[in-house]
Amino acid sequence: MSMIWENLQQIEERIATAAQRSGRKREEITLIAVTKTHPAEMMLEAYEAGLRHFGENRVQEWEGKRGSLANLNATWHLIGHLQSNKAARAAIAFHCIDSVDDLALAQRLDRARAERSADRLRVLLEVHLGGEESKSGIEPAQVQALAEKAAALPHLHLAGLMCIPPFCEEPAKARPYFRKLRELRDQAALASRLALPVLSMGMSHDFEVAIEEGATEVRIGTALFGARPKI
Ligand SMILES: *Cc1c(COP(=O)(O)O)cnc(C)c1O
C-alpha cells in the first residue's frame, strides 16, 4: 500500500474519533487533500487511495497540472488568495473558490461563471481572524454585509466561511479562532436568513480541534503527503 493510503487511514481514524467525541457524524466532514507544490502523479495516487476533494492555492499551478486530472470525478477547490485579474480563469478551472475576500472579486467570478457554465460556482468567504501569517480575508465586522451581497449574485452559490488562524504550536490554542468562525457564521446566517452550512477550517496540525468546533471541511496537506518540497 502506498504511503498516501496509509496516511489517509490514520487521518480517517482521527477524523472519525474527533467527530464522535463531539457528537457529530463522520459524513458531516469533507476531507480536502491539499496538493499545492505536489506533482500530478501524487494527486492521482491520492485519488486512487479514495480522495475526491482537492485544494490548490494557485490558479497557474493548477492549470499546469490539471491536463491529466481534469476528467477525474473529483471536486477542485481554490484555497489560496485569488487576485481579481485571475478571477475569470479561476472560475473555469475550479469547482469551488474557498477564499473570496472582496466584493469586486465575487462580482468578477459571477460574470465569468455566467459565460462558461450553467452551474453556480460555489464560494466561501475567507475571514481574517488575526495574526500575521495570513493577511488575506475580510474582517469579522464585514462578514454579514459581504455575505448578503455575494449571496445575491446569480451565478455564485455562497455556502459558508473559511479561515486560516494564526499558527499555534499547541493545536488547542487555535480553538478560539475556530469557535469565532462558527459564531460569525451563526450570526450572519440568522441575521441575513442565509443557509451557510460550510465551515472550512483546520489543517494538518489542528484539524481535530476544528472538527470539535464544527468544521465541515478540513484542508490537509502535510499529514497526507509529507513535508512540501521547498520551492
Ligand atoms: C497549505 C494549506 C493547507 C494545508 O496545510 P497543511 O499544514 O500542510 O495541512 C490548508 N489550507 C490552506 C489555505 C493552505 O494554503
CSV table of C-alpha atoms and ligand atoms in Angstrom, one decimal:
chain,number,residue,atom,x,y,z
A,1,MET,CA,0.0,0.0,0.0
A,2,SER,CA,1.2,3.5,-0.7
A,3,MET,CA,2.4,6.0,1.8
A,4,ILE,CA,-0.6,8.2,1.0
A,5,TRP,CA,-3.0,5.4,1.5
A,6,GLU,CA,-1.5,4.6,4.9
A,7,ASN,CA,-1.5,8.2,6.0
A,8,LEU,CA,-5.1,8.5,4.8
A,9,GLN,CA,-6.2,5.6,7.0
A,10,GLN,CA,-4.7,7.3,10.1
A,11,ILE,CA,-6.3,10.6,9.2
A,12,GLU,CA,-9.6,9.0,8.6
A,13,GLU,CA,-9.4,7.4,12.1
A,14,ARG,CA,-8.6,10.7,13.7
A,15,ILE,CA,-11.4,12.5,11.9
A,16,ALA,CA,-13.9,9.8,13.0
A,17,THR,CA,-12.7,9.9,16.6
A,18,ALA,CA,-12.9,13.7,16.7
A,19,ALA,CA,-16.4,13.6,15.2
A,20,GLN,CA,-17.5,11.0,17.7
A,21,ARG,CA,-16.1,13.0,20.6
A,22,SER,CA,-18.1,16.0,19.6
A,23,GLY,CA,-21.3,14.1,18.9
A,24,ARG,CA,-21.1,14.5,15.1
A,25,LYS,CA,-21.2,12.2,12.2
A,26,ARG,CA,-18.2,11.4,10.0
A,27,GLU,CA,-20.2,12.1,6.9
A,28,GLU,CA,-20.6,15.8,8.0
A,29,ILE,CA,-16.9,16.3,7.4
A,30,THR,CA,-15.3,16.6,4.0
A,31,LEU,CA,-11.5,15.9,3.7
A,32,ILE,CA,-9.8,18.2,1.2
A,33,ALA,CA,-6.4,17.0,0.1
A,34,VAL,CA,-4.1,20.0,-0.2
A,35,THR,CA,-1.8,19.3,-3.1
A,36,LYS,CA,0.0,22.6,-3.7
A,37,THR,CA,3.6,22.0,-4.8
A,38,HIS,CA,3.0,18.3,-5.4
A,39,PRO,CA,3.0,16.8,-8.9
A,40,ALA,CA,0.0,15.4,-10.8
A,41,GLU,CA,1.2,11.8,-10.2
A,42,MET,CA,0.9,12.3,-6.5
A,43,MET,CA,-2.6,13.7,-6.9
A,44,LEU,CA,-3.5,10.6,-9.0
A,45,GLU,CA,-2.2,8.4,-6.3
A,46,ALA,CA,-4.3,10.3,-3.7
A,47,TYR,CA,-7.4,9.8,-6.0
A,48,GLU,CA,-6.7,6.1,-6.2
A,49,ALA,CA,-6.5,6.0,-2.4
A,50,GLY,CA,-10.0,7.3,-2.4
A,51,LEU,CA,-9.7,11.1,-2.0
A,52,ARG,CA,-12.3,13.1,-4.0
A,53,HIS,CA,-11.7,16.7,-2.9
A,54,PHE,CA,-8.5,18.6,-3.7
A,55,GLY,CA,-7.2,22.0,-2.8
A,56,GLU,CA,-4.7,24.1,-4.7
A,57,ASN,CA,-3.6,27.6,-3.7
A,58,ARG,CA,-2.6,29.0,-7.1
A,59,VAL,CA,-4.5,29.2,-10.4
A,60,GLN,CA,-1.4,28.9,-12.5
A,61,GLU,CA,-0.1,25.9,-10.7
A,62,TRP,CA,-3.4,24.0,-11.1
A,63,GLU,CA,-3.7,25.0,-14.8
A,64,GLY,CA,-0.3,23.4,-15.3
A,65,LYS,CA,-1.2,20.1,-13.6
A,66,ARG,CA,-4.9,19.6,-14.5
A,67,GLY,CA,-4.4,18.3,-18.0
A,68,SER,CA,-4.1,14.7,-16.9
A,69,LEU,CA,-6.5,15.1,-13.9
A,70,ALA,CA,-9.4,17.3,-15.0
A,71,ASN,CA,-11.6,14.4,-16.1
A,72,LEU,CA,-11.4,12.6,-12.8
A,73,ASN,CA,-14.6,12.5,-10.8
A,74,ALA,CA,-13.3,14.9,-8.2
A,75,THR,CA,-14.0,18.4,-6.8
A,76,TRP,CA,-11.3,21.0,-7.2
A,77,HIS,CA,-11.0,23.8,-4.7
A,78,LEU,CA,-9.0,27.0,-4.8
A,79,ILE,CA,-8.0,27.7,-1.2
A,80,GLY,CA,-5.3,30.4,-1.7
A,81,HIS,CA,-5.7,34.1,-2.2
A,82,LEU,CA,-7.1,35.0,-5.6
A,83,GLN,CA,-6.1,38.2,-7.4
A,84,SER,CA,-9.0,39.6,-9.3
A,85,ASN,CA,-7.1,39.6,-12.6
A,86,LYS,CA,-7.1,35.8,-12.4
A,87,ALA,CA,-10.8,35.5,-11.4
A,88,ALA,CA,-12.0,34.6,-14.9
A,89,ARG,CA,-9.5,31.7,-15.2
A,90,ALA,CA,-10.2,30.5,-11.7
A,91,ALA,CA,-14.0,30.4,-12.3
A,92,ILE,CA,-13.3,27.9,-15.1
A,93,ALA,CA,-10.5,25.8,-13.6
A,94,PHE,CA,-12.1,25.2,-10.2
A,95,HIS,CA,-15.5,24.0,-8.9
A,96,CYS,CA,-15.2,26.0,-5.6
A,97,ILE,CA,-13.4,29.2,-4.7
A,98,ASP,CA,-13.0,28.9,-1.0
A,99,SER,CA,-11.1,32.2,-0.4
A,100,VAL,CA,-13.3,35.1,-1.6
A,101,ASP,CA,-12.4,38.2,0.3
A,102,ASP,CA,-13.8,41.1,-1.6
A,103,LEU,CA,-17.0,42.1,-3.4
A,104,ALA,CA,-15.3,43.1,-6.7
A,105,LEU,CA,-13.7,39.6,-6.8
A,106,ALA,CA,-17.1,38.0,-6.2
A,107,GLN,CA,-18.6,40.0,-9.0
A,108,ARG,CA,-15.9,39.1,-11.4
A,109,LEU,CA,-16.3,35.4,-10.6
A,110,ASP,CA,-20.1,35.8,-11.1
A,111,ARG,CA,-19.7,37.3,-14.5
A,112,ALA,CA,-17.0,34.8,-15.6
A,113,ARG,CA,-19.2,31.9,-14.4
A,114,ALA,CA,-22.2,33.2,-16.3
A,115,GLU,CA,-20.3,33.0,-19.5
A,116,ARG,CA,-19.0,29.5,-19.0
A,117,SER,CA,-21.4,27.3,-17.1
A,118,ALA,CA,-25.0,26.9,-16.1
A,119,ASP,CA,-23.9,25.7,-12.7
A,120,ARG,CA,-23.4,28.1,-10.0
A,121,LEU,CA,-19.8,28.4,-8.7
A,122,ARG,CA,-19.5,27.5,-5.1
A,123,VAL,CA,-17.8,30.1,-3.0
A,124,LEU,CA,-16.8,30.6,0.6
A,125,LEU,CA,-15.8,33.9,2.3
A,126,GLU,CA,-12.4,33.9,3.9
A,127,VAL,CA,-12.3,35.6,7.2
A,128,HIS,CA,-9.2,37.1,8.8
A,129,LEU,CA,-9.3,36.3,12.5
A,130,GLY,CA,-5.9,37.9,13.5
A,131,GLY,CA,-2.3,37.0,13.3
A,132,GLU,CA,0.3,37.9,10.7
A,133,GLU,CA,0.6,34.6,8.8
A,134,SER,CA,-2.3,35.3,6.6
A,135,LYS,CA,-3.2,38.9,5.8
A,136,SER,CA,-6.0,37.9,3.4
A,137,GLY,CA,-9.6,37.6,4.4
A,138,ILE,CA,-12.3,40.0,5.4
A,139,GLU,CA,-12.6,41.4,8.9
A,140,PRO,CA,-15.3,39.8,11.1
A,141,ALA,CA,-17.3,43.0,11.0
A,142,GLN,CA,-17.6,42.7,7.2
A,143,VAL,CA,-18.9,39.2,7.1
A,144,GLN,CA,-22.6,39.9,7.2
A,145,ALA,CA,-22.6,42.6,4.6
A,146,LEU,CA,-20.4,40.7,2.1
A,147,ALA,CA,-22.4,37.5,2.7
A,148,GLU,CA,-25.6,39.3,1.7
A,149,LYS,CA,-24.1,40.8,-1.4
A,150,ALA,CA,-22.3,37.6,-2.5
A,151,ALA,CA,-25.4,35.5,-1.9
A,152,ALA,CA,-27.4,37.8,-4.2
A,153,LEU,CA,-25.1,37.1,-7.2
A,154,PRO,CA,-27.0,34.8,-9.5
A,155,HIS,CA,-24.1,32.6,-10.7
A,156,LEU,CA,-22.5,32.1,-7.3
A,157,HIS,CA,-23.6,29.8,-4.5
A,158,LEU,CA,-22.3,31.2,-1.2
A,159,ALA,CA,-22.0,28.1,1.0
A,160,GLY,CA,-20.2,29.4,4.1
A,161,LEU,CA,-17.0,30.7,5.6
A,162,MET,CA,-13.3,29.7,5.7
A,163,CYS,CA,-10.4,30.8,7.9
A,164,ILE,CA,-6.6,30.2,8.4
A,165,PRO,CA,-6.0,31.0,12.1
A,166,PRO,CA,-2.5,32.1,13.3
A,167,PHE,CA,-0.2,29.1,13.6
A,168,CYS,CA,-0.3,27.8,17.2
A,169,GLU,CA,2.3,25.3,18.5
A,170,GLU,CA,-0.4,23.8,20.6
A,171,PRO,CA,-3.4,22.9,18.5
A,172,ALA,CA,-5.8,23.6,21.4
A,173,LYS,CA,-4.7,27.3,21.2
A,174,ALA,CA,-6.4,27.6,17.8
A,175,ARG,CA,-9.8,26.7,19.3
A,176,PRO,CA,-11.0,30.2,20.0
A,177,TYR,CA,-10.4,31.1,16.3
A,178,PHE,CA,-12.4,28.1,15.1
A,179,ARG,CA,-15.2,28.9,17.6
A,180,LYS,CA,-15.2,32.5,16.4
A,181,LEU,CA,-15.7,31.5,12.8
A,182,ARG,CA,-18.6,29.3,13.8
A,183,GLU,CA,-20.2,32.1,15.8
A,184,LEU,CA,-19.7,34.6,12.9
A,185,ARG,CA,-21.4,32.1,10.6
A,186,ASP,CA,-24.3,31.6,13.1
A,187,GLN,CA,-24.8,35.3,13.4
A,188,ALA,CA,-24.7,36.0,9.6
A,189,ALA,CA,-27.0,33.1,8.9
A,190,LEU,CA,-29.5,34.3,11.4
A,191,ALA,CA,-29.4,38.0,10.6
A,192,SER,CA,-29.5,37.5,6.8
A,193,ARG,CA,-31.6,34.4,6.7
A,194,LEU,CA,-28.9,32.6,4.6
A,195,ALA,CA,-28.1,28.9,4.8
A,196,LEU,CA,-24.3,28.9,5.4
A,197,PRO,CA,-23.6,25.3,6.2
A,198,VAL,CA,-20.0,25.1,5.4
A,199,LEU,CA,-17.1,25.9,7.8
A,200,SER,CA,-13.7,25.3,6.1
A,201,MET,CA,-11.2,25.2,8.9
A,202,GLY,CA,-8.5,23.0,10.3
A,203,MET,CA,-5.2,21.9,8.7
A,204,SER,CA,-2.7,19.1,9.4
A,205,HIS,CA,-1.8,20.1,12.9
A,206,ASP,CA,-5.2,21.2,14.3
A,207,PHE,CA,-8.0,19.6,12.3
A,208,GLU,CA,-9.3,17.6,15.3
A,209,VAL,CA,-9.8,20.8,17.3
A,210,ALA,CA,-11.5,22.4,14.2
A,211,ILE,CA,-13.9,19.4,13.9
A,212,GLU,CA,-14.8,19.7,17.6
A,213,GLU,CA,-15.7,23.3,16.9
A,214,GLY,CA,-17.9,22.5,13.9
A,215,ALA,CA,-15.6,22.3,10.8
A,216,THR,CA,-17.4,20.7,7.9
A,217,GLU,CA,-14.3,20.8,5.6
A,218,VAL,CA,-10.8,20.2,6.8
A,219,ARG,CA,-7.8,21.0,4.5
A,220,ILE,CA,-5.0,18.6,4.9
A,221,GLY,CA,-1.6,18.6,3.1
A,222,THR,CA,1.4,17.7,5.2
A,223,ALA,CA,-0.3,14.9,7.2
A,224,LEU,CA,-1.2,13.2,3.9
A,225,PHE,CA,1.7,13.8,1.6
A,226,GLY,CA,4.6,14.6,4.0
A,227,ALA,CA,6.5,17.9,4.0
A,228,ARG,CA,6.2,20.0,0.9
A,229,PRO,CA,9.3,20.5,-1.2
A,230,LYS,CA,10.8,23.9,-0.8
A,231,ILE,CA,10.3,25.9,-4.0
B,1,LIG,C1,-1.2,24.7,2.5
B,1,LIG,C2,-2.6,24.9,3.0
B,1,LIG,C3,-3.3,24.0,3.8
B,1,LIG,C4,-2.7,22.7,4.3
B,1,LIG,O1,-1.7,22.8,5.2
B,1,LIG,P1,-1.0,21.6,6.0
B,1,LIG,O2,-0.5,22.2,7.2
B,1,LIG,O3,0.1,21.1,5.1
B,1,LIG,O4,-2.1,20.6,6.2
B,1,LIG,C5,-4.6,24.3,4.2
B,1,LIG,N1,-5.2,25.4,3.9
B,1,LIG,C6,-4.5,26.4,3.1
B,1,LIG,C7,-5.3,27.6,2.8
B,1,LIG,C8,-3.2,26.2,2.7
B,1,LIG,O5,-2.6,27.1,1.9
